[in-house]
mmCIF file of C-alpha atoms in Angstrom:
data_model
loop_
_atom_site.group_PDB
_atom_site.id
_atom_site.type_symbol
_atom_site.label_atom_id
_atom_site.label_comp_id
_atom_site.label_asym_id
_atom_site.label_seq_id
_atom_site.Cartn_x
_atom_site.Cartn_y
_atom_site.Cartn_z
ATOM 1 C CA MET A 1 -9.407 16.248 -1.996
ATOM 2 C CA THR A 2 -11.620 19.312 -1.948
ATOM 3 C CA ALA A 3 -14.691 18.902 0.260
ATOM 4 C CA GLN A 4 -17.908 18.534 -1.703
ATOM 5 C CA PRO A 5 -21.373 19.725 -0.645
ATOM 6 C CA GLU A 6 -23.455 17.006 0.957
ATOM 7 C CA VAL A 7 -26.047 15.464 -1.339
ATOM 8 C CA PRO A 8 -28.770 13.164 -0.009
ATOM 9 C CA LEU A 9 -27.933 9.585 -0.942
ATOM 10 C CA ALA A 10 -30.354 7.353 -2.797
ATOM 11 C CA SER A 11 -31.708 4.631 -0.514
ATOM 12 C CA PHE A 12 -33.442 1.359 -1.250
ATOM 13 C CA ALA A 13 -35.614 -0.784 0.957
ATOM 14 C CA GLY A 14 -37.555 -4.006 0.794
ATOM 15 C CA ASP A 15 -37.578 -7.027 -1.451
ATOM 16 C CA ALA A 16 -36.773 -6.926 -5.107
ATOM 17 C CA ASN A 17 -39.073 -8.834 -7.426
ATOM 18 C CA PRO A 18 -38.370 -12.537 -7.972
ATOM 19 C CA TYR A 19 -35.947 -13.151 -10.836
ATOM 20 C CA PRO A 20 -38.047 -12.726 -13.998
ATOM 21 C CA GLY A 21 -35.578 -14.318 -16.429
ATOM 22 C CA GLY A 22 -33.340 -12.599 -18.959
ATOM 23 C CA ASP A 23 -30.857 -9.973 -17.849
ATOM 24 C CA PRO A 24 -30.514 -10.408 -14.051
ATOM 25 C CA TYR A 25 -29.446 -6.769 -13.708
ATOM 26 C CA ALA A 26 -32.460 -5.359 -15.584
ATOM 27 C CA ASP A 27 -34.254 -4.405 -12.342
ATOM 28 C CA TYR A 28 -31.150 -3.799 -10.200
ATOM 29 C CA ARG A 29 -31.396 -0.679 -8.056
ATOM 30 C CA THR A 30 -28.329 1.530 -7.948
ATOM 31 C CA ALA A 31 -27.136 5.140 -7.882
ATOM 32 C CA ASP A 32 -24.035 7.287 -8.286
ATOM 33 C CA PHE A 33 -22.565 7.924 -4.848
ATOM 34 C CA PRO A 34 -20.331 11.007 -4.461
ATOM 35 C CA PHE A 35 -17.813 9.175 -2.273
ATOM 36 C CA GLU A 36 -17.019 6.740 -5.094
ATOM 37 C CA ARG A 37 -14.440 9.252 -6.358
ATOM 38 C CA TYR A 38 -12.181 7.979 -3.550
ATOM 39 C CA VAL A 39 -10.107 4.806 -3.746
ATOM 40 C CA ASN A 40 -11.580 1.473 -2.641
ATOM 41 C CA LEU A 41 -9.620 0.739 0.544
ATOM 42 C CA ALA A 42 -10.962 -2.835 0.492
ATOM 43 C CA ASP A 43 -9.454 -3.637 -2.913
ATOM 44 C CA ARG A 44 -7.800 -7.059 -3.050
ATOM 45 C CA GLN A 45 -5.139 -5.533 -5.285
ATOM 46 C CA LEU A 46 -4.097 -3.339 -2.348
ATOM 47 C CA GLY A 47 -3.966 -6.363 -0.038
ATOM 48 C CA ALA A 48 -7.445 -6.371 1.499
ATOM 49 C CA GLY A 49 -9.001 -9.584 2.755
ATOM 50 C CA VAL A 50 -11.976 -11.008 4.626
ATOM 51 C CA VAL A 51 -10.134 -12.626 7.526
ATOM 52 C CA ALA A 52 -13.056 -14.269 9.342
ATOM 53 C CA ALA A 53 -16.827 -14.694 9.491
ATOM 54 C CA ASN A 54 -19.090 -16.386 11.987
ATOM 55 C CA ASP A 55 -21.028 -18.234 9.265
ATOM 56 C CA GLU A 56 -20.632 -18.797 5.516
ATOM 57 C CA PHE A 57 -22.836 -21.847 5.049
ATOM 58 C CA PHE A 58 -24.193 -20.988 1.584
ATOM 59 C CA ALA A 59 -21.487 -18.758 0.082
ATOM 60 C CA GLN A 60 -17.935 -17.861 1.071
ATOM 61 C CA ARG A 61 -16.981 -14.625 2.767
ATOM 62 C CA GLU A 62 -14.124 -14.024 0.299
ATOM 63 C CA ASN A 63 -16.654 -13.249 -2.451
ATOM 64 C CA LEU A 64 -17.352 -9.905 -0.759
ATOM 65 C CA LEU A 65 -14.183 -8.319 -2.150
ATOM 66 C CA LEU A 66 -14.073 -9.860 -5.618
ATOM 67 C CA PRO A 67 -13.544 -7.270 -8.379
ATOM 68 C CA GLY A 68 -16.384 -6.585 -10.751
ATOM 69 C CA ARG A 69 -20.082 -7.029 -10.204
ATOM 70 C CA ALA A 70 -21.616 -10.240 -8.892
ATOM 71 C CA GLU A 71 -22.728 -12.878 -11.388
ATOM 72 C CA PHE A 72 -25.953 -14.872 -11.286
ATOM 73 C CA ASP A 73 -26.698 -18.308 -12.714
ATOM 74 C CA PRO A 74 -30.298 -19.375 -11.950
ATOM 75 C CA GLU A 75 -29.443 -23.056 -12.602
ATOM 76 C CA HIS A 76 -26.363 -23.206 -10.346
ATOM 77 C CA PHE A 77 -27.123 -25.355 -7.283
ATOM 78 C CA GLY A 78 -24.911 -27.428 -5.012
ATOM 79 C CA HIS A 79 -25.354 -29.869 -2.125
ATOM 80 C CA LYS A 80 -26.232 -27.015 0.259
ATOM 81 C CA GLY A 81 -28.639 -25.234 -2.087
ATOM 82 C CA LYS A 82 -28.452 -22.274 -4.459
ATOM 83 C CA ILE A 83 -24.888 -21.144 -5.065
ATOM 84 C CA MET A 84 -24.606 -17.361 -4.855
ATOM 85 C CA ASP A 85 -21.774 -15.024 -5.807
ATOM 86 C CA GLY A 86 -21.478 -13.315 -2.447
ATOM 87 C CA TRP A 87 -21.358 -14.041 1.289
ATOM 88 C CA GLU A 88 -24.478 -15.851 2.508
ATOM 89 C CA THR A 89 -25.257 -17.297 5.935
ATOM 90 C CA ARG A 90 -27.852 -19.861 6.974
ATOM 91 C CA ARG A 91 -31.289 -18.820 8.275
ATOM 92 C CA ARG A 92 -31.289 -17.991 11.969
ATOM 93 C CA ARG A 93 -33.852 -19.564 14.278
ATOM 94 C CA GLY A 94 -35.148 -18.750 17.721
ATOM 95 C CA ALA A 95 -34.578 -20.647 20.954
ATOM 96 C CA SER A 96 -37.778 -22.712 21.028
ATOM 97 C CA ALA A 97 -41.038 -23.593 19.337
ATOM 98 C CA GLU A 98 -42.695 -20.899 21.414
ATOM 99 C CA HIS A 99 -40.111 -18.364 20.192
ATOM 100 C CA PRO A 100 -38.986 -19.567 16.725
ATOM 101 C CA TRP A 101 -37.846 -16.152 15.583
ATOM 102 C CA PRO A 102 -34.317 -14.723 15.993
ATOM 103 C CA THR A 103 -33.925 -12.057 18.650
ATOM 104 C CA ASP A 104 -33.343 -8.418 17.858
ATOM 105 C CA GLU A 105 -29.672 -8.811 18.832
ATOM 106 C CA ASP A 106 -28.980 -11.831 16.573
ATOM 107 C CA HIS A 107 -26.679 -11.054 13.653
ATOM 108 C CA ASP A 108 -23.892 -12.439 11.488
ATOM 109 C CA TRP A 109 -20.533 -10.747 11.003
ATOM 110 C CA ALA A 110 -17.428 -10.684 8.838
ATOM 111 C CA LEU A 111 -14.044 -9.122 9.638
ATOM 112 C CA VAL A 112 -12.385 -7.211 6.785
ATOM 113 C CA ARG A 113 -8.747 -6.144 6.703
ATOM 114 C CA LEU A 114 -8.395 -2.990 4.633
ATOM 115 C CA GLY A 115 -5.724 -3.214 1.956
ATOM 116 C CA ALA A 116 -4.734 0.390 2.580
ATOM 117 C CA PRO A 117 -5.595 1.754 6.039
ATOM 118 C CA GLY A 118 -7.098 5.213 6.065
ATOM 119 C CA VAL A 119 -10.150 7.414 6.541
ATOM 120 C CA VAL A 120 -13.420 5.884 5.334
ATOM 121 C CA ARG A 121 -15.641 8.263 3.356
ATOM 122 C CA GLY A 122 -18.345 5.861 2.240
ATOM 123 C CA VAL A 123 -19.413 2.220 2.135
ATOM 124 C CA VAL A 124 -21.451 0.318 -0.451
ATOM 125 C CA VAL A 125 -23.172 -2.877 0.711
ATOM 126 C CA ASP A 126 -24.282 -4.487 -2.541
ATOM 127 C CA THR A 127 -27.057 -7.094 -2.358
ATOM 128 C CA ALA A 128 -27.115 -7.880 -6.098
ATOM 129 C CA HIS A 129 -29.170 -11.051 -6.794
ATOM 130 C CA PHE A 130 -30.127 -11.405 -3.131
ATOM 131 C CA ARG A 131 -33.808 -10.714 -3.706
ATOM 132 C CA GLY A 132 -35.556 -12.557 -0.868
ATOM 133 C CA ASN A 133 -32.499 -13.610 1.123
ATOM 134 C CA TYR A 134 -30.763 -10.303 1.840
ATOM 135 C CA PRO A 135 -30.314 -9.020 5.427
ATOM 136 C CA GLN A 136 -33.050 -6.910 6.970
ATOM 137 C CA ALA A 137 -30.422 -4.381 8.060
ATOM 138 C CA VAL A 138 -26.652 -3.887 8.119
ATOM 139 C CA SER A 139 -24.173 -2.044 10.302
ATOM 140 C CA VAL A 140 -20.447 -1.388 9.881
ATOM 141 C CA GLU A 141 -17.806 -0.736 12.533
ATOM 142 C CA GLY A 142 -14.145 0.216 12.234
ATOM 143 C CA ALA A 143 -11.041 -0.357 14.351
ATOM 144 C CA SER A 144 -7.403 0.700 14.174
ATOM 145 C CA VAL A 145 -5.128 -2.170 15.190
ATOM 146 C CA PRO A 146 -1.392 -2.049 14.411
ATOM 147 C CA GLY A 147 0.562 -4.934 12.945
ATOM 148 C CA SER A 148 -1.088 -8.073 11.603
ATOM 149 C CA PRO A 149 -3.682 -9.096 14.200
ATOM 150 C CA SER A 150 -5.347 -12.518 14.122
ATOM 151 C CA PRO A 151 -9.143 -12.864 14.036
ATOM 152 C CA GLU A 152 -9.019 -13.860 17.717
ATOM 153 C CA GLU A 153 -7.121 -10.678 18.581
ATOM 154 C CA LEU A 154 -9.578 -8.539 16.604
ATOM 155 C CA LEU A 155 -12.467 -10.122 18.498
ATOM 156 C CA GLY A 156 -10.786 -9.555 21.857
ATOM 157 C CA GLY A 157 -12.309 -7.260 24.399
ATOM 158 C CA ASP A 158 -9.482 -4.723 24.245
ATOM 159 C CA VAL A 159 -10.171 -3.687 20.636
ATOM 160 C CA LYS A 160 -12.184 -0.479 20.321
ATOM 161 C CA TRP A 161 -14.791 -0.601 17.547
ATOM 162 C CA THR A 162 -16.265 2.665 16.249
ATOM 163 C CA THR A 163 -19.634 2.777 14.463
ATOM 164 C CA LEU A 164 -19.279 3.931 10.851
ATOM 165 C CA VAL A 165 -22.724 2.882 9.630
ATOM 166 C CA PRO A 166 -25.416 2.450 12.317
ATOM 167 C CA ARG A 167 -27.887 -0.381 11.977
ATOM 168 C CA THR A 168 -29.848 0.585 8.871
ATOM 169 C CA ALA A 169 -32.469 -1.190 6.752
ATOM 170 C CA VAL A 170 -31.314 -2.193 3.275
ATOM 171 C CA GLY A 171 -32.967 -3.349 0.085
ATOM 172 C CA GLY A 172 -32.545 -6.551 -1.863
ATOM 173 C CA HIS A 173 -30.862 -6.613 -5.288
ATOM 174 C CA ALA A 174 -29.534 -3.086 -4.762
ATOM 175 C CA ALA A 175 -26.394 -1.024 -4.166
ATOM 176 C CA ASN A 176 -26.924 0.316 -0.654
ATOM 177 C CA GLY A 177 -24.616 3.297 -0.147
ATOM 178 C CA PHE A 178 -23.728 4.991 3.147
ATOM 179 C CA ALA A 179 -21.699 8.176 3.575
ATOM 180 C CA VAL A 180 -19.308 8.075 6.549
ATOM 181 C CA SER A 181 -18.301 11.180 8.496
ATOM 182 C CA VAL A 182 -15.992 9.670 11.141
ATOM 183 C CA GLU A 183 -12.626 11.420 10.875
ATOM 184 C CA GLN A 184 -10.425 8.568 12.119
ATOM 185 C CA HIS A 185 -7.816 6.151 10.801
ATOM 186 C CA PHE A 186 -8.993 2.530 10.420
ATOM 187 C CA THR A 187 -7.237 -0.726 9.560
ATOM 188 C CA HIS A 188 -10.154 -3.200 9.898
ATOM 189 C CA LEU A 189 -13.928 -3.245 9.536
ATOM 190 C CA ARG A 190 -16.603 -5.460 11.048
ATOM 191 C CA VAL A 191 -19.588 -5.851 8.719
ATOM 192 C CA ASN A 192 -22.775 -7.022 10.433
ATOM 193 C CA GLN A 193 -25.948 -8.297 8.813
ATOM 194 C CA HIS A 194 -29.090 -8.409 10.934
ATOM 195 C CA PRO A 195 -30.233 -11.085 11.515
ATOM 196 C CA ASP A 196 -28.805 -13.151 8.612
ATOM 197 C CA GLY A 197 -28.812 -13.338 4.803
ATOM 198 C CA GLY A 198 -26.475 -12.479 1.994
ATOM 199 C CA ILE A 199 -24.334 -9.641 0.662
ATOM 200 C CA ALA A 200 -22.815 -9.819 -2.809
ATOM 201 C CA ARG A 201 -20.061 -7.186 -2.648
ATOM 202 C CA LEU A 202 -18.546 -4.739 -0.187
ATOM 203 C CA ARG A 203 -16.784 -1.540 -1.296
ATOM 204 C CA VAL A 204 -15.078 0.788 1.189
ATOM 205 C CA TYR A 205 -14.183 4.185 -0.263
ATOM 206 C CA GLY A 206 -11.777 6.543 1.443
ATOM 207 C CA GLU A 207 -8.386 8.215 1.674
ATOM 208 C CA VAL A 208 -5.207 6.257 2.316
ATOM 209 C CA VAL A 209 -3.270 7.432 5.372
ATOM 210 C CA PRO A 210 0.215 5.871 5.170
ATOM 211 C CA ASP A 211 2.510 5.065 8.079
ATOM 212 C CA PRO A 212 5.168 7.834 8.069
ATOM 213 C CA GLU A 213 7.640 5.686 10.033
ATOM 214 C CA TRP A 214 7.455 2.955 7.376
ATOM 215 C CA LEU A 215 7.924 5.395 4.502
ATOM 216 C CA THR A 216 10.883 7.024 6.262
ATOM 217 C CA VAL A 217 12.570 3.646 6.758
ATOM 218 C CA LEU A 218 12.004 2.755 3.097
ATOM 219 C CA GLY A 219 13.925 5.868 2.044
ATOM 220 C CA THR A 220 13.245 5.839 -1.697
ATOM 221 C CA PHE A 221 9.754 4.707 -2.705
ATOM 222 C CA ASP A 222 6.952 5.546 -5.141
ATOM 223 C CA VAL A 223 5.610 8.819 -3.743
ATOM 224 C CA VAL A 224 2.474 8.816 -5.934
ATOM 225 C CA ALA A 225 1.398 5.186 -5.350
ATOM 226 C CA LEU A 226 -2.070 4.607 -3.901
ATOM 227 C CA GLU A 227 -0.750 2.328 -1.183
ATOM 228 C CA ASN A 228 1.645 5.083 -0.049
ATOM 229 C CA GLY A 229 -1.032 7.779 0.087
ATOM 230 C CA GLY A 230 -0.935 9.222 -3.442
ATOM 231 C CA GLN A 231 -4.208 10.354 -4.999
ATOM 232 C CA VAL A 232 -5.654 11.264 -8.371
ATOM 233 C CA GLU A 233 -7.194 14.726 -8.052
ATOM 234 C CA ASP A 234 -8.557 15.138 -11.566
ATOM 235 C CA ALA A 235 -8.201 13.975 -15.168
ATOM 236 C CA SER A 236 -9.192 15.305 -18.559
ATOM 237 C CA ASN A 237 -10.990 12.168 -19.711
ATOM 238 C CA LEU A 238 -12.207 8.937 -18.083
ATOM 239 C CA PHE A 239 -14.064 7.434 -21.006
ATOM 240 C CA TYR A 240 -12.617 3.903 -20.971
ATOM 241 C CA SER A 241 -11.048 3.464 -17.548
ATOM 242 C CA PRO A 242 -10.332 5.326 -14.300
ATOM 243 C CA ALA A 243 -7.172 7.397 -13.901
ATOM 244 C CA THR A 244 -6.671 5.808 -10.458
ATOM 245 C CA ASN A 245 -5.520 2.655 -12.259
ATOM 246 C CA THR A 246 -2.235 4.398 -13.054
ATOM 247 C CA ILE A 247 -1.143 4.342 -9.395
ATOM 248 C CA GLN A 248 -2.400 0.867 -8.458
ATOM 249 C CA PRO A 249 0.121 -1.702 -7.177
ATOM 250 C CA GLY A 250 2.019 -3.889 -9.617
ATOM 251 C CA ARG A 251 2.102 -3.840 -13.395
ATOM 252 C CA SER A 252 -1.029 -3.788 -15.496
ATOM 253 C CA ARG A 253 -2.366 -7.268 -16.334
ATOM 254 C CA LYS A 254 -4.639 -6.325 -19.227
ATOM 255 C CA MET A 255 -5.670 -3.344 -21.346
ATOM 256 C CA ASP A 256 -8.411 -2.026 -19.070
ATOM 257 C CA ASP A 257 -6.093 -2.143 -16.041
ATOM 258 C CA GLY A 258 -4.687 1.254 -17.013
ATOM 259 C CA TRP A 259 -5.971 4.645 -18.134
ATOM 260 C CA GLU A 260 -7.278 5.108 -21.674
ATOM 261 C CA THR A 261 -9.061 8.132 -23.141
ATOM 262 C CA ARG A 262 -11.422 8.416 -26.063
ATOM 263 C CA ARG A 263 -9.963 9.363 -29.463
ATOM 264 C CA ARG A 264 -9.440 13.096 -29.841
ATOM 265 C CA ARG A 265 -10.563 14.907 -32.978
ATOM 266 C CA ASP A 266 -8.980 18.251 -32.063
ATOM 267 C CA THR A 267 -5.500 19.633 -31.333
ATOM 268 C CA GLY A 268 -5.696 19.273 -27.541
ATOM 269 C CA HIS A 269 -4.185 16.682 -25.220
ATOM 270 C CA ASP A 270 -5.161 14.628 -22.170
ATOM 271 C CA TRP A 271 -3.775 14.729 -18.636
ATOM 272 C CA ILE A 272 -4.007 13.443 -15.041
ATOM 273 C CA ARG A 273 -3.257 15.529 -11.948
ATOM 274 C CA TYR A 274 -2.011 13.822 -8.778
ATOM 275 C CA ARG A 275 -1.395 14.698 -5.142
ATOM 276 C CA LEU A 276 1.708 13.021 -3.730
ATOM 277 C CA ALA A 277 1.804 11.165 -0.418
ATOM 278 C CA ALA A 278 3.337 14.321 1.083
ATOM 279 C CA ARG A 279 5.979 16.885 0.102
ATOM 280 C CA SER A 280 8.710 14.837 -1.557
ATOM 281 C CA GLU A 281 11.948 14.890 -3.536
ATOM 282 C CA VAL A 282 11.389 13.081 -6.845
ATOM 283 C CA ARG A 283 14.482 11.574 -8.478
ATOM 284 C CA ALA A 284 13.228 9.083 -11.082
ATOM 285 C CA ILE A 285 10.124 8.396 -13.184
ATOM 286 C CA GLU A 286 8.539 5.346 -14.784
ATOM 287 C CA ILE A 287 5.809 5.577 -17.423
ATOM 288 C CA ASP A 288 4.435 2.172 -18.388
ATOM 289 C CA THR A 289 2.225 1.470 -21.414
ATOM 290 C CA ALA A 290 1.810 -2.277 -20.729
ATOM 291 C CA TYR A 291 -0.988 -3.876 -22.800
ATOM 292 C CA LEU A 292 -1.668 -0.597 -24.611
ATOM 293 C CA LYS A 293 -0.445 -1.653 -28.042
ATOM 294 C CA GLY A 294 -2.471 0.221 -30.643
ATOM 295 C CA ASN A 295 -3.797 2.843 -28.267
ATOM 296 C CA SER A 296 -0.892 3.981 -26.088
ATOM 297 C CA ALA A 297 -0.130 7.685 -25.798
ATOM 298 C CA GLY A 298 2.249 8.947 -28.484
ATOM 299 C CA TRP A 299 4.211 11.280 -26.216
ATOM 300 C CA ALA A 300 4.171 12.233 -22.553
ATOM 301 C CA SER A 301 5.536 14.955 -20.303
ATOM 302 C CA VAL A 302 5.577 15.177 -16.503
ATOM 303 C CA TRP A 303 5.210 18.323 -14.398
ATOM 304 C CA ALA A 304 5.474 19.034 -10.660
ATOM 305 C CA ARG A 305 4.505 21.862 -8.357
ATOM 306 C CA ASP A 306 5.289 22.636 -4.740
ATOM 307 C CA GLY A 307 2.053 23.528 -2.943
ATOM 308 C CA SER A 308 -1.463 23.962 -4.320
ATOM 309 C CA ALA A 309 -0.694 27.523 -5.428
ATOM 310 C CA GLY A 310 2.786 26.795 -6.786
ATOM 311 C CA ASP A 311 3.810 27.095 -10.424
ATOM 312 C CA TRP A 312 4.000 23.984 -12.572
ATOM 313 C CA VAL A 313 7.591 23.060 -13.451
ATOM 314 C CA GLU A 314 8.415 20.661 -16.268
ATOM 315 C CA VAL A 315 10.212 17.614 -14.857
ATOM 316 C CA LEU A 316 10.248 15.432 -17.970
ATOM 317 C CA PRO A 317 9.975 17.164 -21.355
ATOM 318 C CA ARG A 318 7.646 15.776 -24.005
ATOM 319 C CA THR A 319 9.058 12.327 -24.762
ATOM 320 C CA ARG A 320 8.112 9.677 -27.319
ATOM 321 C CA LEU A 321 6.467 6.586 -25.838
ATOM 322 C CA GLN A 322 6.517 3.073 -27.241
ATOM 323 C CA PRO A 323 3.517 0.734 -27.039
ATOM 324 C CA ASP A 324 3.484 -2.010 -24.375
ATOM 325 C CA THR A 325 6.747 -0.752 -22.842
ATOM 326 C CA ASN A 326 7.998 0.417 -19.451
ATOM 327 C CA HIS A 327 9.955 3.688 -19.830
ATOM 328 C CA ARG A 328 12.451 4.756 -17.148
ATOM 329 C CA PHE A 329 13.923 8.219 -16.652
ATOM 330 C CA VAL A 330 16.501 9.373 -14.099
ATOM 331 C CA LEU A 331 16.150 13.100 -13.396
ATOM 332 C CA PRO A 332 19.314 15.240 -13.626
ATOM 333 C CA ALA A 333 18.508 16.736 -10.218
ATOM 334 C CA PRO A 334 15.877 16.020 -7.528
ATOM 335 C CA VAL A 335 12.613 17.952 -7.873
ATOM 336 C CA VAL A 336 10.655 18.940 -4.749
ATOM 337 C CA GLY A 337 6.882 18.934 -4.985
ATOM 338 C CA THR A 338 3.509 18.085 -3.487
ATOM 339 C CA HIS A 339 1.635 17.550 -6.761
ATOM 340 C CA ALA A 340 2.380 16.078 -10.176
ATOM 341 C CA ARG A 341 0.753 16.049 -13.594
ATOM 342 C CA VAL A 342 1.285 13.779 -16.564
ATOM 343 C CA ASP A 343 0.302 15.118 -19.991
ATOM 344 C CA ILE A 344 -0.174 12.694 -22.888
ATOM 345 C CA PHE A 345 -0.238 13.681 -26.551
ATOM 346 C CA PRO A 346 -2.577 13.676 -28.230
ATOM 347 C CA ASP A 347 -4.683 10.945 -26.552
ATOM 348 C CA GLY A 348 -4.580 7.233 -25.784
ATOM 349 C CA GLY A 349 -3.352 5.957 -22.474
ATOM 350 C CA ILE A 350 -0.731 4.811 -20.013
ATOM 351 C CA SER A 351 -0.996 1.889 -17.611
ATOM 352 C CA ARG A 352 1.166 3.101 -14.708
ATOM 353 C CA LEU A 353 3.021 6.195 -13.484
ATOM 354 C CA ARG A 354 5.734 5.806 -10.850
ATOM 355 C CA LEU A 355 7.512 8.725 -9.189
ATOM 356 C CA PHE A 356 10.445 7.500 -7.112
ATOM 357 C CA GLY A 357 11.779 9.696 -4.352
ATOM 358 C CA SER A 358 11.620 10.317 -0.616
ATOM 359 C CA LEU A 359 9.782 12.511 1.855
ATOM 360 C CA THR A 360 11.208 15.882 2.743
ATOM 361 C CA GLU A 361 11.476 16.714 6.450
ATOM 362 C CA GLU A 362 8.388 18.890 6.066
ATOM 363 C CA GLY A 363 6.496 16.098 4.302
ATOM 364 C CA SER A 364 7.391 13.551 6.964
ATOM 365 C CA ALA A 365 6.310 15.919 9.746
ATOM 366 C CA GLU A 366 3.013 16.579 7.958
ATOM 367 C CA LEU A 367 2.241 12.856 7.708
ATOM 368 C CA ARG A 368 3.100 12.264 11.361
ATOM 369 C CA SER A 369 0.825 15.094 12.448
ATOM 370 C CA ARG A 370 -2.088 13.846 10.329
ATOM 371 C CA ARG A 371 -1.693 10.269 11.554
ATOM 372 C CA GLN A 372 -1.762 11.464 15.170
ATOM 373 C CA GLU A 373 -4.849 13.592 14.559
ATOM 374 C CA LEU A 374 -6.649 10.552 13.138
ATOM 375 C CA GLY A 375 -5.698 8.320 16.046
ATOM 376 C CA GLY A 376 -3.532 5.992 13.944
#
């Protein structure tokens, strides 16, 4: 993606007010963070998980990666106390009556496996509904560990952890956003809260950096898929849902798990532009309109170009689409490209776009070089 000028991020500090009743989000503190245009590398749909935590007495670590915003029920209590929709640890105590306070080094931690390893551009530590029980500060570290390491292996002394977010004060009941400028490849994060408390959600935004050896062994694969390094560069309209949905793993499960535009009242059309994993030969296309029954696109065409300055070439001419249907097209000849665009007419939506092909020698070499530069 094109580099954007740095903009100071909104920051929040201190307690939120006690819950006043009514809408629990009425006094929630949040902001638009520029790095949110990237994919969430910690998305469960991509395979992310919270593999371990040192403490989860009040609320489970797995809540950190749940989709959607945290919920709050003021009457929901259990045997251990208030049940929160997030990860919450018990209160830390000092060593003795003379020193009842936790030390400056005391902290709780959770290990997060990224669903799609890559370069982290920003992190959001969301403390929604944690008003008086949020951490005083947080820090985030990253590591690149091949394979499928156990929590014990990740905690071993031979793993190198790199600071992505230094220890920083955060606010309660707020979206605390941190831009990250470390140009490295990461597979796992360690999220620390100092000294204890609760975090509702964790979002890790960045760019997927796929394993070129794996893609080469696969041979034919979806060269625009998020998990393989594809990206949405731009779209004409994002009124109902993000264009990134169209390259998520699996089939759409409901209407908003796709891309849908507002209704047009002119003679134009809508579109999404993608960057492929690397330079590729595309041989087949799928356009899925699953769950889009009265609002699917009427027609669609697909275009490709080779290089950012290349000319757009029509790969699939304007073709009628059926609602709630997966459409498959085998191309008469392979098409080489680095970018793709799907045009829909006149408006509506699609749930998924799949471009099946393989890396060119140049594309494979490019991925290998980038992975080496990032230390992956």
